[in-house]
Coordinates of C-alpha atoms in Angstrom, one line a residue:
X5 CA 54.7 14.2 40.7
X6 CA 57.3 16.7 41.7
X7 CA 57.7 15.0 45.0
X8 CA 58.3 11.7 43.3
X9 CA 60.8 13.2 40.9
X10 CA 62.7 14.7 43.7
X11 CA 63.7 11.3 44.9
X12 CA 65.9 11.0 41.8
X13 CA 68.2 13.6 43.2
X14 CA 69.2 11.5 46.1
X15 CA 69.2 8.3 44.0
X16 CA 71.7 9.7 41.6
X17 CA 74.3 10.7 44.1
X18 CA 77.8 9.4 43.5
X19 CA 78.6 5.9 44.8
X20 CA 81.0 7.4 47.4
X21 CA 80.0 8.5 50.8
X22 CA 81.0 11.5 52.8
X23 CA 84.6 11.3 54.2
X24 CA 85.0 10.7 57.8
X25 CA 88.1 12.0 59.7
X26 CA 89.2 10.6 63.0
X27 CA 92.0 12.3 64.9
X28 CA 93.4 10.8 68.1
X29 CA 96.1 12.3 70.3
X30 CA 98.0 10.5 73.1
X31 CA 100.4 11.7 75.8
X32 CA 102.1 9.4 78.4
X33 CA 101.3 10.4 82.0
X34 CA 105.0 10.0 83.1
X35 CA 108.3 8.8 81.8
X36 CA 111.2 10.3 79.9
X37 CA 109.2 10.9 76.7
X38 CA 106.5 13.5 77.5
X39 CA 105.8 14.3 73.8
X40 CA 102.2 13.7 72.6
X41 CA 101.5 11.5 69.6
X42 CA 98.9 12.4 67.1
X43 CA 97.2 9.9 64.8
X44 CA 94.6 10.8 62.1
X45 CA 92.6 8.5 59.9
X46 CA 90.4 9.5 56.9
X47 CA 87.7 7.1 56.0
X48 CA 86.2 7.1 52.5
X49 CA 83.2 4.7 52.1
X50 CA 82.5 3.3 48.6
X51 CA 79.5 1.4 47.1
X52 CA 80.9 -1.5 45.3
X53 CA 77.8 -3.7 44.6
X54 CA 75.8 -1.4 42.3
X55 CA 73.6 0.1 45.0
X56 CA 73.3 3.3 43.0
X57 CA 71.6 1.6 40.1
X58 CA 69.0 0.0 42.4
X59 CA 68.3 3.3 44.0
X60 CA 67.7 5.0 40.6
X61 CA 65.5 2.1 39.5
X62 CA 63.4 2.5 42.7
X63 CA 63.1 6.2 42.2
X64 CA 62.0 5.9 38.6
X65 CA 59.4 3.2 39.6
X66 CA 58.1 5.6 42.2
X67 CA 57.7 8.3 39.5
X68 CA 55.9 5.9 37.2
X69 CA 53.6 4.8 40.1
X70 CA 52.7 8.4 41.0
X71 CA 52.1 9.2 37.3
X72 CA 49.7 6.2 37.0
X73 CA 48.0 7.2 40.2
X74 CA 47.5 10.7 38.8
X75 CA 46.0 9.3 35.6
X76 CA 43.6 7.2 37.7
X77 CA 42.5 10.3 39.7
X78 CA 42.1 12.2 36.5
X79 CA 39.8 9.5 35.1
X80 CA 37.7 9.6 38.3
X81 CA 37.5 13.4 38.1
X82 CA 36.5 13.2 34.4
X83 CA 33.8 10.6 35.1
X84 CA 32.4 12.8 37.9
X85 CA 32.4 15.8 35.5
X86 CA 30.6 13.7 32.9
X87 CA 27.9 12.6 35.4
X88 CA 27.3 16.2 36.7
X89 CA 27.2 17.7 33.3
X90 CA 24.6 15.2 32.3
X91 CA 22.6 16.0 35.4
X92 CA 22.7 19.7 34.6
X93 CA 21.8 19.1 30.9
X94 CA 18.9 16.8 31.8
X95 CA 17.8 19.1 34.6
X96 CA 17.6 22.1 32.3
X97 CA 15.6 20.2 29.7
X98 CA 13.3 18.8 32.4
X99 CA 12.7 22.4 33.6
X100 CA 11.8 23.5 30.0
X101 CA 9.4 20.6 29.6
X102 CA 7.7 21.4 32.9
X103 CA 7.5 25.1 32.1
X104 CA 5.7 24.3 28.8
X105 CA 3.3 21.9 30.6
X106 CA 2.8 24.4 33.4
X107 CA 1.8 27.2 31.0
X108 CA -0.8 24.9 29.3
X109 CA -2.1 23.8 32.7
X110 CA -2.3 27.4 34.0
X111 CA -4.3 28.5 30.9
X112 CA -6.6 25.4 31.3
X113 CA -7.2 26.2 35.0
X114 CA -8.0 29.8 34.3
X115 CA -10.3 28.9 31.4
X116 CA -12.3 26.3 33.5
X117 CA -12.6 28.6 36.4
X118 CA -14.3 31.2 34.1
X119 CA -16.4 28.5 32.5
X120 CA -17.5 27.3 35.9
X121 CA -18.6 30.8 36.9
X122 CA -20.9 31.0 33.9
X123 CA -22.1 27.4 34.3
X124 CA -20.4 26.0 31.2
X125 CA -18.2 23.6 33.3
X126 CA -18.7 21.4 36.3
X127 CA -16.9 22.0 39.6
X128 CA -15.2 18.6 39.0
X129 CA -13.6 19.9 35.8
X130 CA -12.4 23.1 37.5
X131 CA -10.9 21.2 40.5
X132 CA -9.2 18.7 38.1
X133 CA -7.6 21.6 36.3
X134 CA -6.3 23.1 39.5
X135 CA -5.0 19.8 40.6
X136 CA -3.1 19.4 37.3
X137 CA -1.7 22.9 37.8
X138 CA -0.5 22.2 41.3
X139 CA 1.2 19.0 40.2
X140 CA 3.3 20.7 37.5
X141 CA 4.2 23.5 39.8
X142 CA 5.5 21.0 42.4
X143 CA 7.5 19.1 39.8
X144 CA 9.0 22.4 38.4
X145 CA 10.2 23.5 41.8
X146 CA 11.7 20.1 42.5
X147 CA 13.5 20.2 39.1
X148 CA 14.7 23.7 39.9
X149 CA 16.3 22.4 43.1
X150 CA 18.0 19.5 41.3
X151 CA 19.4 22.0 38.7
X152 CA 20.8 24.2 41.5
X153 CA 22.5 21.2 43.0
X154 CA 23.9 20.3 39.6
X155 CA 25.4 23.8 39.1
X156 CA 26.9 23.6 42.6
X157 CA 28.6 20.3 41.9
X158 CA 29.8 21.4 38.4
X159 CA 31.3 24.5 40.0
X160 CA 33.0 22.4 42.7
X161 CA 34.6 20.2 40.0
X162 CA 35.7 22.9 37.6
X163 CA 36.4 25.8 40.0
X164 CA 34.0 28.1 38.1
X165 CA 30.6 29.4 38.7
X166 CA 27.7 28.2 36.5
X167 CA 24.2 29.5 36.5
X168 CA 23.1 29.4 32.9
X169 CA 21.8 26.0 31.8
X170 CA 22.5 24.6 28.4
X171 CA 20.3 25.9 25.6
X172 CA 19.3 22.3 24.5
X173 CA 19.4 18.8 25.8
X174 CA 22.8 17.3 25.3
X175 CA 23.3 13.5 25.0
X176 CA 26.7 11.9 25.4
X177 CA 28.4 11.1 22.1
X178 CA 28.9 7.5 21.0
X179 CA 31.9 5.9 22.6
X180 CA 34.4 3.8 20.7
X181 CA 35.0 0.2 21.6
X182 CA 36.3 0.1 25.1
X183 CA 40.0 -0.7 25.5
X184 CA 41.2 -3.9 27.2
X185 CA 41.0 -3.7 31.0
X186 CA 44.8 -4.2 31.1
X187 CA 45.0 -0.5 30.2
X188 CA 42.4 0.7 32.7
X189 CA 43.9 3.4 34.9
X190 CA 43.1 1.5 38.2
X191 CA 44.8 -1.7 36.9
X192 CA 47.8 0.2 35.6
X193 CA 48.2 2.0 38.9
X194 CA 48.1 -1.2 40.9
X195 CA 50.7 -2.8 38.6
X196 CA 52.9 0.2 38.8
X197 CA 52.6 0.1 42.6
X198 CA 53.7 -3.6 42.5
X199 CA 56.7 -2.7 40.4
X200 CA 57.7 0.1 42.8
X201 CA 57.5 -2.2 45.8
X202 CA 59.5 -4.8 43.9
X203 CA 62.3 -2.2 43.1
X204 CA 62.3 -1.2 46.8
X205 CA 62.8 -4.8 47.9
X206 CA 65.6 -5.2 45.3
X207 CA 67.3 -2.1 46.6
X208 CA 67.0 -3.1 50.2
X209 CA 68.3 -6.6 49.4
X210 CA 71.3 -5.2 47.5
X211 CA 72.1 -2.8 50.2
X212 CA 71.7 -5.5 52.9
X213 CA 73.8 -8.2 51.3
X214 CA 76.6 -5.9 50.1
X215 CA 79.0 -5.0 53.0
X216 CA 80.2 -1.4 53.3
X217 CA 83.7 -0.9 52.0
X218 CA 85.9 2.0 53.2
X219 CA 89.3 3.2 52.1
X220 CA 91.5 4.2 55.1
X221 CA 94.2 6.8 54.9
X222 CA 96.3 7.2 58.1
X223 CA 98.9 9.8 59.0
X224 CA 100.4 11.1 62.3
X225 CA 103.5 11.3 64.5
X226 CA 104.7 9.2 67.4
X227 CA 106.1 10.3 70.8
X228 CA 109.6 10.8 69.2
X229 CA 108.2 13.1 66.6
X230 CA 108.6 10.7 63.8
X231 CA 106.0 10.8 61.0
X232 CA 103.8 7.9 60.3
X233 CA 101.6 7.2 57.2
X234 CA 99.5 4.3 56.2
X235 CA 96.6 3.0 54.3
X236 CA 94.1 0.2 54.5
X237 CA 90.6 -0.9 53.9
X238 CA 87.7 -1.7 56.2
X239 CA 84.7 -4.0 55.3
X240 CA 81.5 -4.5 57.2
X241 CA 80.3 -8.1 56.8
X242 CA 76.5 -8.4 56.5
X243 CA 76.1 -11.3 58.8
X244 CA 73.1 -10.5 61.0
X245 CA 71.5 -7.3 59.7
X246 CA 70.7 -7.5 56.0
X247 CA 67.5 -5.3 55.8
X248 CA 65.4 -8.3 56.3
X249 CA 62.5 -6.4 57.6
X250 CA 62.4 -3.8 54.8
X251 CA 62.7 -6.6 52.2
X252 CA 59.9 -8.6 53.8
X253 CA 57.6 -5.6 54.0
X254 CA 58.2 -4.5 50.4
X255 CA 57.7 -8.1 49.1
X256 CA 54.4 -8.3 51.0
X257 CA 53.3 -4.9 49.6
X258 CA 54.2 -6.1 46.1
X259 CA 52.2 -9.2 46.5
X260 CA 49.2 -7.2 47.7
X261 CA 49.4 -4.8 44.8
X262 CA 49.6 -7.7 42.3
X263 CA 46.5 -9.3 43.9
X264 CA 44.6 -6.0 43.7
X265 CA 45.5 -5.7 40.1
X266 CA 44.4 -9.2 39.3
X267 CA 41.1 -8.9 41.2
X268 CA 40.4 -5.5 39.8
X269 CA 41.1 -6.6 36.3
X270 CA 38.6 -9.4 36.6
X271 CA 35.9 -7.3 38.2
X272 CA 36.4 -4.5 35.6
X273 CA 36.1 -7.0 32.8
X274 CA 32.7 -8.1 34.0
X275 CA 31.6 -4.6 34.8
X276 CA 32.8 -3.2 31.5
X277 CA 30.8 -5.8 29.5
X278 CA 27.7 -5.2 31.5
X279 CA 27.9 -1.4 31.2
X280 CA 28.4 -1.7 27.4
X281 CA 25.4 -3.9 27.1
X282 CA 23.2 -1.8 29.3
X283 CA 24.2 1.4 27.5
X284 CA 23.2 -0.2 24.2
X285 CA 19.8 -1.2 25.6
X286 CA 19.2 2.2 27.1
X287 CA 19.9 3.9 23.7
X288 CA 17.6 1.4 21.9
X289 CA 14.8 2.2 24.4
X290 CA 15.3 5.9 23.7
X291 CA 15.0 5.3 20.0
X292 CA 11.8 3.4 20.5
X293 CA 10.4 6.1 22.8
X294 CA 11.3 9.0 20.4
X295 CA 10.2 7.4 17.2
X296 CA 7.1 5.4 18.3
X297 CA 5.9 6.1 21.9
X298 CA 6.1 9.9 22.0
X299 CA 4.4 10.5 18.5
X300 CA 1.6 8.1 19.6
X301 CA 1.1 10.0 22.9
X302 CA 1.0 13.4 21.0
X303 CA -1.6 12.0 18.7
X304 CA -3.6 10.8 21.7
X305 CA -3.6 14.2 23.2
X306 CA -4.7 15.9 20.0
X307 CA -7.5 13.4 19.6
X308 CA -8.7 13.9 23.1
X309 CA -8.7 17.7 22.7
X310 CA -10.7 17.4 19.4
X311 CA -13.3 15.2 21.1
X312 CA -13.5 17.6 24.1
X313 CA -13.9 20.6 21.8
X314 CA -16.6 18.8 19.9
X315 CA -18.5 18.1 23.1
X316 CA -18.1 14.3 22.9
X317 CA -15.9 14.1 26.0
X318 CA -15.2 16.0 29.2
X319 CA -11.9 17.4 30.4
X320 CA -10.7 14.2 32.2
X321 CA -9.5 12.3 29.1
X322 CA -7.6 15.4 28.0
X323 CA -5.9 15.8 31.3
X324 CA -5.1 12.0 31.4
X325 CA -3.6 11.9 27.9
X326 CA -1.7 15.1 28.5
X327 CA -0.3 13.7 31.8
X328 CA 0.7 10.5 30.0
X329 CA 2.6 12.5 27.4
X330 CA 4.3 14.6 30.2
X331 CA 5.3 11.4 32.0
X332 CA 6.6 9.9 28.8
X333 CA 8.8 13.0 28.2
X334 CA 10.0 13.0 31.8
X335 CA 10.7 9.3 31.5
X336 CA 12.8 10.0 28.4
X337 CA 14.8 12.5 30.4
X338 CA 15.3 9.8 33.1
X339 CA 16.7 7.5 30.4
X340 CA 19.0 10.2 29.1
X341 CA 20.3 10.8 32.6
X342 CA 20.8 7.1 33.0
X343 CA 22.8 7.2 29.7
X344 CA 25.0 9.9 31.1
X345 CA 25.6 7.9 34.3
X346 CA 26.6 4.8 32.3
X347 CA 29.0 6.9 30.2
X348 CA 30.4 8.3 33.4
X349 CA 31.1 4.9 34.8
X350 CA 32.7 3.9 31.5
X351 CA 34.9 7.0 31.7
X352 CA 36.0 6.0 35.2
X353 CA 36.9 2.5 34.0
X354 CA 38.6 3.3 30.8
X355 CA 39.9 6.8 31.5
X356 CA 38.5 8.0 28.2
X357 CA 36.8 11.4 28.1
X358 CA 33.6 11.8 25.9

């Protein structure tokens, strides 16, 4: 931004150029008059076609373009931060769920090992308990690695070190109705870029079609020592060189930026609609899972444990129902992570922070 603002310093310079002094001395090689003549001319170039206003307009357009680009980059950074925070929050909760399941599985494995020694359980039951314990240990270590990666990414984005996970699972807050795609940071940046290139073409066209006007002030002395003064004007006619190349290039860049804005606007409109619909469906699925599926899975585990304790069933139905409950809870966390990802994409498009 400061680099863009610095161009205003040059754009606001006065519409008069630096004076140019030309001094010429002459002396005849022979003859009765051997005195040298001196002639000096001061040139003062002026801008007479409003070039200064076009320069200022171009510099202001550059500042606006850079500002909109900065807003777009901020939106992308915010979206990445939202995604990584969701990954850390879900990873921490996944680790807590697996720790609880691992503790239960460890107690079950130890219990069935002892029961097998006294002949109260089969070798199959003991091996199934060990298998269940190994499964949860593997899942926990995998989740621990994912959480470490999340902390690393979060530190990279924020410039701070994080090693303590959130104390509870955070879900992204509800988002307001998304704004029109016309105000999306990427679209605004493309339109600002088109405006800047248009101002550049206008400035080059004005400077190319307006000839350079200079005021001439002349003074000197001739061979006889007589003083001479004069004044005049000089004008450079823009006949062949009129900044045609710079105008053509800026016009082409403007057309490209407008095309990008138009295409990006159309793509974002479709994507924004799809993301909003998908986010609603994911949240409805979470509601069904939390209010219907998970309570039913918990009741199934309790019923299996009651039947197993009553001697009406072996360990296998208990482990199966418990595994189904664990998978359901882990699936819920997958949906929450998907919810964070969708909100991250919406943040990137709209520039709104949750």
